[in-house]
Amino acid sequence: MSFRGRFAPSPTGRLHLGNARSALLGWLQARAAGGQFLLRVEDLDRARCRPQYLDDLMRDLEWLGLTWDEPPVFQSARDDAYRDALERLERLGWVYPCFCTRAEIARAASAPHGLSDEGPRYPGTCASLSPTEIAERSRTRTPAYRFRPQPGEVHFVDGLQGPSSQDVAAVVGDFVVRRNDGVASYQLAVVVDDAASRITHVLRGDDLLSSTPRQLQLYAALELPPPQFFHVPLVLGADGKRLAKREGAFALTELRERGLPAERVLGVLAAWSGLGDGSPVALEELVRRFRPETLPRGPVVAQEQTLVEALGLD
Ligand code: GLU
C-alpha cells in the first residue's frame, strides 16, 4: 500500500510554530517515502471556525512549501459519510441513543475522572433503555449517540512513543460519536475521513495520543484498517506551557505578513526536529536531510529569546 499522510488542522485559530512543525514533519515523512500528503480541514465546530483562519492557514502552508496532492477535504461537507458510519454502528449494535444533558451526567457521574476532552466518565444512564423508553424520550429531546467500547486494554505501538495502552471502557466509558445537535464527534469524523482518504500514516501532536485507543476501537467496529500513528511531542515555552497557549505564540500569518523569508521559519522548525542548527534552510534541503528514524521523540522547549534571534525579529 503506498504511503498517504495528512495534516488535519481545525481553523479555530492561527497556525503557530508548534503545529507548523507537525505539518512539516508529516510532509517530510510523506515525501521521504515517495508518498502523498493531503490536507483535511476539520471544521465541524462551526461556532469556533472562521473563514479567515482557513484562508490564513492555507497561505501559511503554501508559503512554507508544504503542498498537498489532492483537493482538501472539508469535514463540514462530509455529514453523509458520518451518518452512514453511524447507521452501520447502530445496525451492528455498537451505539445507543443518549438523552442525558451535561448537567445530568455531571450529577450522576460517580467520579470526576475521565479524559478532559470527554468530561466525566459516562455513568451509563441510557445504556439499556427499552425501545418504548427510547421512543418516549425522543418526543422531547433529540438524542446524542454513544459508542460502547469493548472492555479491556487497547494496545498499540506508536511509531514514536512506542507501546501504549488504555482501557477505553474503564477510563473514558461510552463516548459520543454524534452530538445531540446532529454533528459528528471528532473521534468518529477523524476515523471515517482517514479511512475514506486511505491514510496510511497519521503524524500529529501527542495531545491526541489518548484519543488513539478510542479511534482504534472505532476502526475495529467499522471493520476498517487503521493507519500507523506517530505522535510528536508538543513544543513548549520555557515556562513549560504549550506554545499554542501562549499569547501570540509566533503565529505564522504574522511572520509571513512581516515579510520574513520562509527559510528562517523552516530553520527554526528544523532545529526543533534534529534537522539543523536554527540557521535558515530551504525546504528541498530538509527533504535531503530527513530520515524517518530521526523523527523527534522528546519534548522541545522553545526559548523565546533564541526564537526572536533565529527569526530576526526585533
Ligand atoms: N483537528 C485536530 C487538531 O487540530 C487534529 C486531528 C488529527 O490530526 O487527528 O488538533
PDB file of C-alpha atoms and ligand atoms in Angstrom:
ATOM      1  CA  MET A   1       0.000   0.000   0.000  1.00  0.00           C
ATOM      2  CA  SER A   2       1.508   3.341  -0.922  1.00  0.00           C
ATOM      3  CA  PHE A   3       2.176   5.921   1.771  1.00  0.00           C
ATOM      4  CA  ARG A   4      -0.538   8.531   2.347  1.00  0.00           C
ATOM      5  CA  GLY A   5      -0.142  11.073   5.114  1.00  0.00           C
ATOM      6  CA  ARG A   6      -2.170  14.144   6.044  1.00  0.00           C
ATOM      7  CA  PHE A   7      -2.344  17.333   8.054  1.00  0.00           C
ATOM      8  CA  ALA A   8      -5.741  17.937   9.629  1.00  0.00           C
ATOM      9  CA  PRO A   9      -5.917  21.389  11.223  1.00  0.00           C
ATOM     10  CA  SER A  10      -9.016  22.981  12.730  1.00  0.00           C
ATOM     11  CA  PRO A  11      -9.415  26.573  11.538  1.00  0.00           C
ATOM     12  CA  THR A  12     -10.294  27.796  15.017  1.00  0.00           C
ATOM     13  CA  GLY A  13      -7.195  29.921  15.448  1.00  0.00           C
ATOM     14  CA  ARG A  14      -3.982  30.929  13.767  1.00  0.00           C
ATOM     15  CA  LEU A  15      -1.376  28.362  12.860  1.00  0.00           C
ATOM     16  CA  HIS A  16       1.543  28.655  15.278  1.00  0.00           C
ATOM     17  CA  LEU A  17       5.094  27.372  15.053  1.00  0.00           C
ATOM     18  CA  GLY A  18       4.221  24.255  17.065  1.00  0.00           C
ATOM     19  CA  ASN A  19       1.589  22.974  14.644  1.00  0.00           C
ATOM     20  CA  ALA A  20       3.610  24.142  11.642  1.00  0.00           C
ATOM     21  CA  ARG A  21       6.291  21.751  12.903  1.00  0.00           C
ATOM     22  CA  SER A  22       3.791  18.852  12.897  1.00  0.00           C
ATOM     23  CA  ALA A  23       2.746  19.796   9.368  1.00  0.00           C
ATOM     24  CA  LEU A  24       6.382  19.938   8.242  1.00  0.00           C
ATOM     25  CA  LEU A  25       7.259  16.568   9.787  1.00  0.00           C
ATOM     26  CA  GLY A  26       4.181  14.892   8.286  1.00  0.00           C
ATOM     27  CA  TRP A  27       5.001  16.392   4.908  1.00  0.00           C
ATOM     28  CA  LEU A  28       8.676  15.325   5.080  1.00  0.00           C
ATOM     29  CA  GLN A  29       7.674  11.839   6.193  1.00  0.00           C
ATOM     30  CA  ALA A  30       5.386  11.519   3.151  1.00  0.00           C
ATOM     31  CA  ARG A  31       7.933  12.957   0.737  1.00  0.00           C
ATOM     32  CA  ALA A  32      10.745  10.753   2.078  1.00  0.00           C
ATOM     33  CA  ALA A  33       8.534   7.720   1.471  1.00  0.00           C
ATOM     34  CA  GLY A  34       7.680   8.901  -2.049  1.00  0.00           C
ATOM     35  CA  GLY A  35       4.063   9.084  -0.878  1.00  0.00           C
ATOM     36  CA  GLN A  36       1.224  11.558  -0.913  1.00  0.00           C
ATOM     37  CA  PHE A  37       0.272  14.254   1.536  1.00  0.00           C
ATOM     38  CA  LEU A  38      -3.280  15.517   1.985  1.00  0.00           C
ATOM     39  CA  LEU A  39      -4.924  18.433   3.735  1.00  0.00           C
ATOM     40  CA  ARG A  40      -8.144  17.962   5.673  1.00  0.00           C
ATOM     41  CA  VAL A  41      -9.925  20.900   7.199  1.00  0.00           C
ATOM     42  CA  GLU A  42     -11.539  19.900  10.492  1.00  0.00           C
ATOM     43  CA  ASP A  43     -14.283  22.491  10.540  1.00  0.00           C
ATOM     44  CA  LEU A  44     -17.076  20.715  12.406  1.00  0.00           C
ATOM     45  CA  ASP A  45     -17.102  23.190  15.244  1.00  0.00           C
ATOM     46  CA  ARG A  46     -18.883  25.905  13.302  1.00  0.00           C
ATOM     47  CA  ALA A  47     -19.101  28.311  16.174  1.00  0.00           C
ATOM     48  CA  ARG A  48     -15.308  28.417  16.540  1.00  0.00           C
ATOM     49  CA  CYS A  49     -14.166  28.116  12.887  1.00  0.00           C
ATOM     50  CA  ARG A  50     -13.533  31.300  10.889  1.00  0.00           C
ATOM     51  CA  PRO A  51     -13.048  31.605   7.107  1.00  0.00           C
ATOM     52  CA  GLN A  52     -10.169  33.995   7.813  1.00  0.00           C
ATOM     53  CA  TYR A  53      -8.287  31.341   9.797  1.00  0.00           C
ATOM     54  CA  LEU A  54      -8.761  28.871   6.964  1.00  0.00           C
ATOM     55  CA  ASP A  55      -7.529  31.317   4.383  1.00  0.00           C
ATOM     56  CA  ASP A  56      -4.517  32.179   6.515  1.00  0.00           C
ATOM     57  CA  LEU A  57      -3.563  28.612   7.262  1.00  0.00           C
ATOM     58  CA  MET A  58      -3.648  27.592   3.605  1.00  0.00           C
ATOM     59  CA  ARG A  59      -1.450  30.554   2.681  1.00  0.00           C
ATOM     60  CA  ASP A  60       0.904  29.752   5.560  1.00  0.00           C
ATOM     61  CA  LEU A  61       1.357  26.173   4.356  1.00  0.00           C
ATOM     62  CA  GLU A  62       1.906  27.324   0.782  1.00  0.00           C
ATOM     63  CA  TRP A  63       4.411  29.905   1.998  1.00  0.00           C
ATOM     64  CA  LEU A  64       6.452  27.162   3.690  1.00  0.00           C
ATOM     65  CA  GLY A  65       6.092  24.996   0.568  1.00  0.00           C
ATOM     66  CA  LEU A  66       4.023  22.300   2.306  1.00  0.00           C
ATOM     67  CA  THR A  67       1.873  21.435  -0.691  1.00  0.00           C
ATOM     68  CA  TRP A  68      -0.969  18.917  -0.738  1.00  0.00           C
ATOM     69  CA  ASP A  69      -1.638  16.453  -3.541  1.00  0.00           C
ATOM     70  CA  GLU A  70      -5.440  16.356  -3.705  1.00  0.00           C
ATOM     71  CA  PRO A  71      -8.193  18.914  -3.177  1.00  0.00           C
ATOM     72  CA  PRO A  72      -8.603  19.496   0.579  1.00  0.00           C
ATOM     73  CA  VAL A  73     -11.349  17.558   2.331  1.00  0.00           C
ATOM     74  CA  PHE A  74     -13.723  19.672   4.429  1.00  0.00           C
ATOM     75  CA  GLN A  75     -15.381  17.897   7.312  1.00  0.00           C
ATOM     76  CA  SER A  76     -18.320  20.299   7.138  1.00  0.00           C
ATOM     77  CA  ALA A  77     -19.207  18.721   3.758  1.00  0.00           C
ATOM     78  CA  ARG A  78     -18.923  15.115   4.917  1.00  0.00           C
ATOM     79  CA  ASP A  79     -22.010  14.645   7.058  1.00  0.00           C
ATOM     80  CA  ASP A  80     -23.466  11.920   4.788  1.00  0.00           C
ATOM     81  CA  ALA A  81     -20.374   9.791   5.350  1.00  0.00           C
ATOM     82  CA  TYR A  82     -20.616  10.257   9.114  1.00  0.00           C
ATOM     83  CA  ARG A  83     -24.314   9.366   9.062  1.00  0.00           C
ATOM     84  CA  ASP A  84     -23.615   6.207   7.066  1.00  0.00           C
ATOM     85  CA  ALA A  85     -20.956   5.175   9.571  1.00  0.00           C
ATOM     86  CA  LEU A  86     -23.315   5.885  12.461  1.00  0.00           C
ATOM     87  CA  GLU A  87     -26.070   3.787  10.872  1.00  0.00           C
ATOM     88  CA  ARG A  88     -23.631   0.970  10.387  1.00  0.00           C
ATOM     89  CA  LEU A  89     -22.541   1.139  14.014  1.00  0.00           C
ATOM     90  CA  GLU A  90     -26.185   1.204  15.070  1.00  0.00           C
ATOM     91  CA  ARG A  91     -27.071  -1.818  12.940  1.00  0.00           C
ATOM     92  CA  LEU A  92     -24.169  -3.730  14.459  1.00  0.00           C
ATOM     93  CA  GLY A  93     -25.229  -2.774  17.982  1.00  0.00           C
ATOM     94  CA  TRP A  94     -22.233  -0.595  18.890  1.00  0.00           C
ATOM     95  CA  VAL A  95     -24.098   2.617  19.633  1.00  0.00           C
ATOM     96  CA  TYR A  96     -27.160   3.719  21.543  1.00  0.00           C
ATOM     97  CA  PRO A  97     -29.093   6.985  21.837  1.00  0.00           C
ATOM     98  CA  CYS A  98     -28.351   9.056  24.928  1.00  0.00           C
ATOM     99  CA  PHE A  99     -30.802  11.660  26.197  1.00  0.00           C
ATOM    100  CA  CYS A 100     -28.732  12.955  29.105  1.00  0.00           C
ATOM    101  CA  THR A 101     -27.924  16.625  29.465  1.00  0.00           C
ATOM    102  CA  ARG A 102     -24.457  17.713  30.573  1.00  0.00           C
ATOM    103  CA  ALA A 103     -25.799  18.619  33.985  1.00  0.00           C
ATOM    104  CA  GLU A 104     -27.428  15.190  34.419  1.00  0.00           C
ATOM    105  CA  ILE A 105     -24.145  13.471  33.531  1.00  0.00           C
ATOM    106  CA  ALA A 106     -22.175  15.623  35.943  1.00  0.00           C
ATOM    107  CA  ARG A 107     -24.691  14.808  38.725  1.00  0.00           C
ATOM    108  CA  ALA A 108     -24.781  11.064  38.011  1.00  0.00           C
ATOM    109  CA  ALA A 109     -21.044  10.554  37.437  1.00  0.00           C
ATOM    110  CA  SER A 110     -19.587   8.658  40.370  1.00  0.00           C
ATOM    111  CA  ALA A 111     -16.081  10.051  39.943  1.00  0.00           C
ATOM    112  CA  PRO A 112     -14.928  13.249  38.300  1.00  0.00           C
ATOM    113  CA  HIS A 113     -12.127  11.441  36.490  1.00  0.00           C
ATOM    114  CA  GLY A 114     -12.181  10.643  32.799  1.00  0.00           C
ATOM    115  CA  LEU A 115     -10.355  12.321  29.963  1.00  0.00           C
ATOM    116  CA  SER A 116     -10.573  16.068  29.810  1.00  0.00           C
ATOM    117  CA  ASP A 117     -11.822  16.010  26.193  1.00  0.00           C
ATOM    118  CA  GLU A 118     -14.791  13.777  27.129  1.00  0.00           C
ATOM    119  CA  GLY A 119     -15.672  15.122  30.567  1.00  0.00           C
ATOM    120  CA  PRO A 120     -16.517  12.745  33.423  1.00  0.00           C
ATOM    121  CA  ARG A 121     -16.792   9.060  32.567  1.00  0.00           C
ATOM    122  CA  TYR A 122     -20.344   8.433  31.362  1.00  0.00           C
ATOM    123  CA  PRO A 123     -22.215   6.538  34.076  1.00  0.00           C
ATOM    124  CA  GLY A 124     -24.262   4.538  31.534  1.00  0.00           C
ATOM    125  CA  THR A 125     -27.667   6.063  32.343  1.00  0.00           C
ATOM    126  CA  CYS A 126     -29.072   5.461  28.829  1.00  0.00           C
ATOM    127  CA  ALA A 127     -27.088   2.298  28.041  1.00  0.00           C
ATOM    128  CA  SER A 128     -30.011  -0.092  28.304  1.00  0.00           C
ATOM    129  CA  LEU A 129     -33.206   1.824  27.579  1.00  0.00           C
ATOM    130  CA  SER A 130     -36.085  -0.189  26.108  1.00  0.00           C
ATOM    131  CA  PRO A 131     -37.450   0.666  22.631  1.00  0.00           C
ATOM    132  CA  THR A 132     -40.521   2.185  24.339  1.00  0.00           C
ATOM    133  CA  GLU A 133     -38.399   4.387  26.584  1.00  0.00           C
ATOM    134  CA  ILE A 134     -36.355   5.497  23.571  1.00  0.00           C
ATOM    135  CA  ALA A 135     -39.498   6.371  21.611  1.00  0.00           C
ATOM    136  CA  GLU A 136     -40.907   8.261  24.565  1.00  0.00           C
ATOM    137  CA  ARG A 137     -37.776  10.296  25.242  1.00  0.00           C
ATOM    138  CA  SER A 138     -37.273  11.057  21.565  1.00  0.00           C
ATOM    139  CA  ARG A 139     -40.509  13.060  21.670  1.00  0.00           C
ATOM    140  CA  THR A 140     -38.986  15.734  23.862  1.00  0.00           C
ATOM    141  CA  ARG A 141     -35.250  15.578  23.158  1.00  0.00           C
ATOM    142  CA  THR A 142     -33.024  14.732  20.210  1.00  0.00           C
ATOM    143  CA  PRO A 143     -30.522  12.167  21.416  1.00  0.00           C
ATOM    144  CA  ALA A 144     -26.754  12.087  21.122  1.00  0.00           C
ATOM    145  CA  TYR A 145     -25.274   8.702  20.160  1.00  0.00           C
ATOM    146  CA  ARG A 146     -22.702   6.922  22.280  1.00  0.00           C
ATOM    147  CA  PHE A 147     -20.321   4.170  21.298  1.00  0.00           C
ATOM    148  CA  ARG A 148     -19.958   1.263  23.701  1.00  0.00           C
ATOM    149  CA  PRO A 149     -16.258   0.316  23.681  1.00  0.00           C
ATOM    150  CA  GLN A 150     -15.046  -3.240  24.096  1.00  0.00           C
ATOM    151  CA  PRO A 151     -13.903  -3.833  27.670  1.00  0.00           C
ATOM    152  CA  GLY A 152     -10.185  -4.353  28.292  1.00  0.00           C
ATOM    153  CA  GLU A 153      -6.933  -2.708  27.327  1.00  0.00           C
ATOM    154  CA  VAL A 154      -6.396  -1.444  23.782  1.00  0.00           C
ATOM    155  CA  HIS A 155      -2.730  -1.964  22.935  1.00  0.00           C
ATOM    156  CA  PHE A 156      -0.931  -0.276  20.096  1.00  0.00           C
ATOM    157  CA  VAL A 157       2.587   0.670  19.134  1.00  0.00           C
ATOM    158  CA  ASP A 158       3.084   4.316  18.321  1.00  0.00           C
ATOM    159  CA  GLY A 159       5.828   4.909  15.763  1.00  0.00           C
ATOM    160  CA  LEU A 160       7.472   7.457  18.060  1.00  0.00           C
ATOM    161  CA  GLN A 161       6.167   6.871  21.584  1.00  0.00           C
ATOM    162  CA  GLY A 162       6.460   3.082  21.473  1.00  0.00           C
ATOM    163  CA  PRO A 163       3.963   0.687  23.102  1.00  0.00           C
ATOM    164  CA  SER A 164       0.917   2.305  24.632  1.00  0.00           C
ATOM    165  CA  SER A 165      -2.355   1.038  26.048  1.00  0.00           C
ATOM    166  CA  GLN A 166      -5.600   2.259  27.528  1.00  0.00           C
ATOM    167  CA  ASP A 167      -8.748   0.598  28.842  1.00  0.00           C
ATOM    168  CA  VAL A 168     -11.227   2.803  27.000  1.00  0.00           C
ATOM    169  CA  ALA A 169     -14.292   1.294  28.663  1.00  0.00           C
ATOM    170  CA  ALA A 170     -12.846   1.897  32.142  1.00  0.00           C
ATOM    171  CA  VAL A 171     -11.208   5.278  31.593  1.00  0.00           C
ATOM    172  CA  VAL A 172     -13.449   7.023  29.087  1.00  0.00           C
ATOM    173  CA  GLY A 173     -16.604   4.927  29.142  1.00  0.00           C
ATOM    174  CA  ASP A 174     -19.227   5.070  26.397  1.00  0.00           C
ATOM    175  CA  PHE A 175     -18.213   8.059  24.306  1.00  0.00           C
ATOM    176  CA  VAL A 176     -20.150  10.351  21.996  1.00  0.00           C
ATOM    177  CA  VAL A 177     -19.977   9.711  18.244  1.00  0.00           C
ATOM    178  CA  ARG A 178     -22.801  12.067  17.350  1.00  0.00           C
ATOM    179  CA  ARG A 179     -23.750  15.050  19.425  1.00  0.00           C
ATOM    180  CA  ASN A 180     -27.359  15.886  20.095  1.00  0.00           C
ATOM    181  CA  ASP A 181     -27.202  18.801  17.633  1.00  0.00           C
ATOM    182  CA  GLY A 182     -26.582  16.186  14.917  1.00  0.00           C
ATOM    183  CA  VAL A 183     -22.875  16.933  14.431  1.00  0.00           C
ATOM    184  CA  ALA A 184     -20.433  14.005  14.285  1.00  0.00           C
ATOM    185  CA  SER A 185     -17.863  13.945  17.080  1.00  0.00           C
ATOM    186  CA  TYR A 186     -14.177  14.449  16.344  1.00  0.00           C
ATOM    187  CA  GLN A 187     -13.468  10.773  17.153  1.00  0.00           C
ATOM    188  CA  LEU A 188     -15.925   9.436  14.583  1.00  0.00           C
ATOM    189  CA  ALA A 189     -15.160  12.014  11.882  1.00  0.00           C
ATOM    190  CA  VAL A 190     -11.397  11.501  12.050  1.00  0.00           C
ATOM    191  CA  VAL A 191     -11.742   7.730  11.637  1.00  0.00           C
ATOM    192  CA  VAL A 192     -14.278   7.914   8.811  1.00  0.00           C
ATOM    193  CA  ASP A 193     -12.193  10.513   6.956  1.00  0.00           C
ATOM    194  CA  ASP A 194      -8.771   8.936   7.409  1.00  0.00           C
ATOM    195  CA  ALA A 195     -10.222   5.622   6.214  1.00  0.00           C
ATOM    196  CA  ALA A 196     -12.016   7.229   3.243  1.00  0.00           C
ATOM    197  CA  SER A 197      -8.803   9.025   2.218  1.00  0.00           C
ATOM    198  CA  ARG A 198      -6.864   5.749   2.619  1.00  0.00           C
ATOM    199  CA  ILE A 199      -4.437   7.407   5.026  1.00  0.00           C
ATOM    200  CA  THR A 200      -1.654   5.003   5.995  1.00  0.00           C
ATOM    201  CA  HIS A 201       0.350   7.249   8.382  1.00  0.00           C
ATOM    202  CA  VAL A 202      -1.058   9.734  10.898  1.00  0.00           C
ATOM    203  CA  LEU A 203       1.538  12.096  12.331  1.00  0.00           C
ATOM    204  CA  ARG A 204       0.124  14.596  14.848  1.00  0.00           C
ATOM    205  CA  GLY A 205       0.705  16.250  18.209  1.00  0.00           C
ATOM    206  CA  ASP A 206       0.927  13.977  21.229  1.00  0.00           C
ATOM    207  CA  ASP A 207      -2.022  15.741  22.853  1.00  0.00           C
ATOM    208  CA  LEU A 208      -4.025  13.263  20.723  1.00  0.00           C
ATOM    209  CA  LEU A 209      -2.211  10.153  21.919  1.00  0.00           C
ATOM    210  CA  SER A 210      -5.008   9.493  24.424  1.00  0.00           C
ATOM    211  CA  SER A 211      -7.627   9.677  21.634  1.00  0.00           C
ATOM    212  CA  THR A 212      -5.967   6.921  19.627  1.00  0.00           C
ATOM    213  CA  PRO A 213      -7.406   3.958  21.594  1.00  0.00           C
ATOM    214  CA  ARG A 214     -10.938   5.333  21.029  1.00  0.00           C
ATOM    215  CA  GLN A 215     -10.195   5.676  17.351  1.00  0.00           C
ATOM    216  CA  LEU A 216      -8.774   2.147  17.185  1.00  0.00           C
ATOM    217  CA  GLN A 217     -11.995   0.840  18.718  1.00  0.00           C
ATOM    218  CA  LEU A 218     -13.984   2.632  16.028  1.00  0.00           C
ATOM    219  CA  TYR A 219     -11.750   1.239  13.261  1.00  0.00           C
ATOM    220  CA  ALA A 220     -12.330  -2.264  14.617  1.00  0.00           C
ATOM    221  CA  ALA A 221     -16.104  -1.802  14.942  1.00  0.00           C
ATOM    222  CA  LEU A 222     -16.384  -0.387  11.420  1.00  0.00           C
ATOM    223  CA  GLU A 223     -14.058  -3.126  10.116  1.00  0.00           C
ATOM    224  CA  LEU A 224     -11.666  -0.579   8.643  1.00  0.00           C
ATOM    225  CA  PRO A 225      -7.866  -0.902   8.573  1.00  0.00           C
ATOM    226  CA  PRO A 226      -6.236   1.573  10.994  1.00  0.00           C
ATOM    227  CA  PRO A 227      -3.253   3.705   9.941  1.00  0.00           C
ATOM    228  CA  GLN A 228       0.076   3.756  11.764  1.00  0.00           C
ATOM    229  CA  PHE A 229       0.296   6.517  14.366  1.00  0.00           C
ATOM    230  CA  PHE A 230       3.197   8.871  15.088  1.00  0.00           C
ATOM    231  CA  HIS A 231       2.646  11.283  17.954  1.00  0.00           C
ATOM    232  CA  VAL A 232       5.189  14.077  18.073  1.00  0.00           C
ATOM    233  CA  PRO A 233       5.756  15.800  21.408  1.00  0.00           C
ATOM    234  CA  LEU A 234       4.477  19.325  21.568  1.00  0.00           C
ATOM    235  CA  VAL A 235       6.696  22.361  21.558  1.00  0.00           C
ATOM    236  CA  LEU A 236       6.696  24.015  24.963  1.00  0.00           C
ATOM    237  CA  GLY A 237       7.633  27.503  26.025  1.00  0.00           C
ATOM    238  CA  ALA A 238      10.410  27.942  28.608  1.00  0.00           C
ATOM    239  CA  ASP A 239       7.691  28.099  31.302  1.00  0.00           C
ATOM    240  CA  GLY A 240       6.556  24.567  30.401  1.00  0.00           C
ATOM    241  CA  LYS A 241       3.275  25.728  28.851  1.00  0.00           C
ATOM    242  CA  ARG A 242       2.274  24.647  25.357  1.00  0.00           C
ATOM    243  CA  LEU A 243       3.465  27.087  22.780  1.00  0.00           C
ATOM    244  CA  ALA A 244      -0.058  27.165  21.349  1.00  0.00           C
ATOM    245  CA  LYS A 245      -1.471  28.518  24.582  1.00  0.00           C
ATOM    246  CA  ARG A 246       0.904  31.421  24.787  1.00  0.00           C
ATOM    247  CA  GLU A 247      -0.147  34.803  23.650  1.00  0.00           C
ATOM    248  CA  GLY A 248       0.762  35.368  20.007  1.00  0.00           C
ATOM    249  CA  ALA A 249       2.751  32.122  20.024  1.00  0.00           C
ATOM    250  CA  PHE A 250       4.587  33.266  16.938  1.00  0.00           C
ATOM    251  CA  ALA A 251       1.681  32.929  14.527  1.00  0.00           C
ATOM    252  CA  LEU A 252       2.766  32.010  11.016  1.00  0.00           C
ATOM    253  CA  THR A 253       0.477  34.547   9.407  1.00  0.00           C
ATOM    254  CA  GLU A 254       2.118  37.321  11.338  1.00  0.00           C
ATOM    255  CA  LEU A 255       5.632  36.200  10.418  1.00  0.00           C
ATOM    256  CA  ARG A 256       4.592  35.855   6.760  1.00  0.00           C
ATOM    257  CA  GLU A 257       2.924  39.260   6.696  1.00  0.00           C
ATOM    258  CA  ARG A 258       6.004  40.861   8.261  1.00  0.00           C
ATOM    259  CA  GLY A 259       7.866  39.736   5.162  1.00  0.00           C
ATOM    260  CA  LEU A 260      10.123  37.201   6.862  1.00  0.00           C
ATOM    261  CA  PRO A 261      11.735  34.700   4.483  1.00  0.00           C
ATOM    262  CA  ALA A 262      10.104  31.243   4.849  1.00  0.00           C
ATOM    263  CA  GLU A 263      13.620  29.737   5.135  1.00  0.00           C
ATOM    264  CA  ARG A 264      14.061  31.394   8.519  1.00  0.00           C
ATOM    265  CA  VAL A 265      10.926  29.779   9.873  1.00  0.00           C
ATOM    266  CA  LEU A 266      11.956  26.449   8.345  1.00  0.00           C
ATOM    267  CA  GLY A 267      15.351  26.866  10.068  1.00  0.00           C
ATOM    268  CA  VAL A 268      13.633  27.103  13.467  1.00  0.00           C
ATOM    269  CA  LEU A 269      11.316  24.179  12.753  1.00  0.00           C
ATOM    270  CA  ALA A 270      14.313  22.136  11.555  1.00  0.00           C
ATOM    271  CA  ALA A 271      16.267  22.876  14.735  1.00  0.00           C
ATOM    272  CA  TRP A 272      13.303  21.599  16.766  1.00  0.00           C
ATOM    273  CA  SER A 273      13.342  18.420  14.725  1.00  0.00           C
ATOM    274  CA  GLY A 274      17.007  17.470  14.848  1.00  0.00           C
ATOM    275  CA  LEU A 275      17.443  18.615  11.256  1.00  0.00           C
ATOM    276  CA  GLY A 276      19.502  21.758  11.637  1.00  0.00           C
ATOM    277  CA  ASP A 277      21.146  24.309  13.901  1.00  0.00           C
ATOM    278  CA  GLY A 278      18.487  27.005  13.573  1.00  0.00           C
ATOM    279  CA  SER A 279      20.010  28.826  10.623  1.00  0.00           C
ATOM    280  CA  PRO A 280      17.764  29.470   7.597  1.00  0.00           C
ATOM    281  CA  VAL A 281      17.243  26.439   5.395  1.00  0.00           C
ATOM    282  CA  ALA A 282      15.385  25.640   2.184  1.00  0.00           C
ATOM    283  CA  LEU A 283      12.651  23.009   2.162  1.00  0.00           C
ATOM    284  CA  GLU A 284      14.479  20.983  -0.530  1.00  0.00           C
ATOM    285  CA  GLU A 285      17.487  20.783   1.767  1.00  0.00           C
ATOM    286  CA  LEU A 286      15.273  19.416   4.565  1.00  0.00           C
ATOM    287  CA  VAL A 287      13.933  16.759   2.205  1.00  0.00           C
ATOM    288  CA  ARG A 288      17.554  15.687   1.690  1.00  0.00           C
ATOM    289  CA  ARG A 289      18.350  15.724   5.416  1.00  0.00           C
ATOM    290  CA  PHE A 290      15.210  13.978   6.654  1.00  0.00           C
ATOM    291  CA  ARG A 291      15.385  10.371   7.873  1.00  0.00           C
ATOM    292  CA  PRO A 292      12.218   8.777   9.312  1.00  0.00           C
ATOM    293  CA  GLU A 293      14.239   7.252  12.179  1.00  0.00           C
ATOM    294  CA  THR A 294      15.293  10.688  13.374  1.00  0.00           C
ATOM    295  CA  LEU A 295      11.742  11.966  13.937  1.00  0.00           C
ATOM    296  CA  PRO A 296      11.774  13.691  17.341  1.00  0.00           C
ATOM    297  CA  ARG A 297      10.560  11.685  20.342  1.00  0.00           C
ATOM    298  CA  GLY A 298      11.202  14.006  23.261  1.00  0.00           C
ATOM    299  CA  PRO A 299       9.585  17.340  24.156  1.00  0.00           C
ATOM    300  CA  VAL A 300      11.070  20.516  22.715  1.00  0.00           C
ATOM    301  CA  VAL A 301      11.491  23.628  24.801  1.00  0.00           C
ATOM    302  CA  ALA A 302      11.474  26.879  22.877  1.00  0.00           C
ATOM    303  CA  GLN A 303      13.439  29.749  24.388  1.00  0.00           C
ATOM    304  CA  GLU A 304      11.703  32.943  23.431  1.00  0.00           C
ATOM    305  CA  GLN A 305      14.935  34.907  23.035  1.00  0.00           C
ATOM    306  CA  THR A 306      16.515  32.240  20.813  1.00  0.00           C
ATOM    307  CA  LEU A 307      13.387  32.259  18.689  1.00  0.00           C
ATOM    308  CA  VAL A 308      13.373  36.014  18.354  1.00  0.00           C
ATOM    309  CA  GLU A 309      17.025  35.924  17.257  1.00  0.00           C
ATOM    310  CA  ALA A 310      16.643  32.991  14.856  1.00  0.00           C
ATOM    311  CA  LEU A 311      13.669  34.657  13.206  1.00  0.00           C
ATOM    312  CA  GLY A 312      15.431  38.005  13.101  1.00  0.00           C
ATOM    313  CA  LEU A 313      12.598  39.808  14.890  1.00  0.00           C
ATOM    314  CA  ASP A 314      13.310  42.979  16.791  1.00  0.00           C
TER     315      ASP A 314
HETATM  316  N1  GLU B   1      -8.019  18.743  14.075  1.00  0.00           N
HETATM  317  C1  GLU B   1      -7.160  18.245  15.115  1.00  0.00           C
HETATM  318  C2  GLU B   1      -6.380  19.412  15.709  1.00  0.00           C
HETATM  319  O1  GLU B   1      -6.202  20.424  15.044  1.00  0.00           O
HETATM  320  C3  GLU B   1      -6.170  17.223  14.622  1.00  0.00           C
HETATM  321  C4  GLU B   1      -6.799  15.926  14.362  1.00  0.00           C
HETATM  322  C5  GLU B   1      -5.860  14.815  13.980  1.00  0.00           C
HETATM  323  O2  GLU B   1      -4.750  15.088  13.492  1.00  0.00           O
HETATM  324  O3  GLU B   1      -6.250  13.671  14.141  1.00  0.00           O
HETATM  325  O4  GLU B   1      -5.945  19.286  16.836  1.00  0.00           O
END
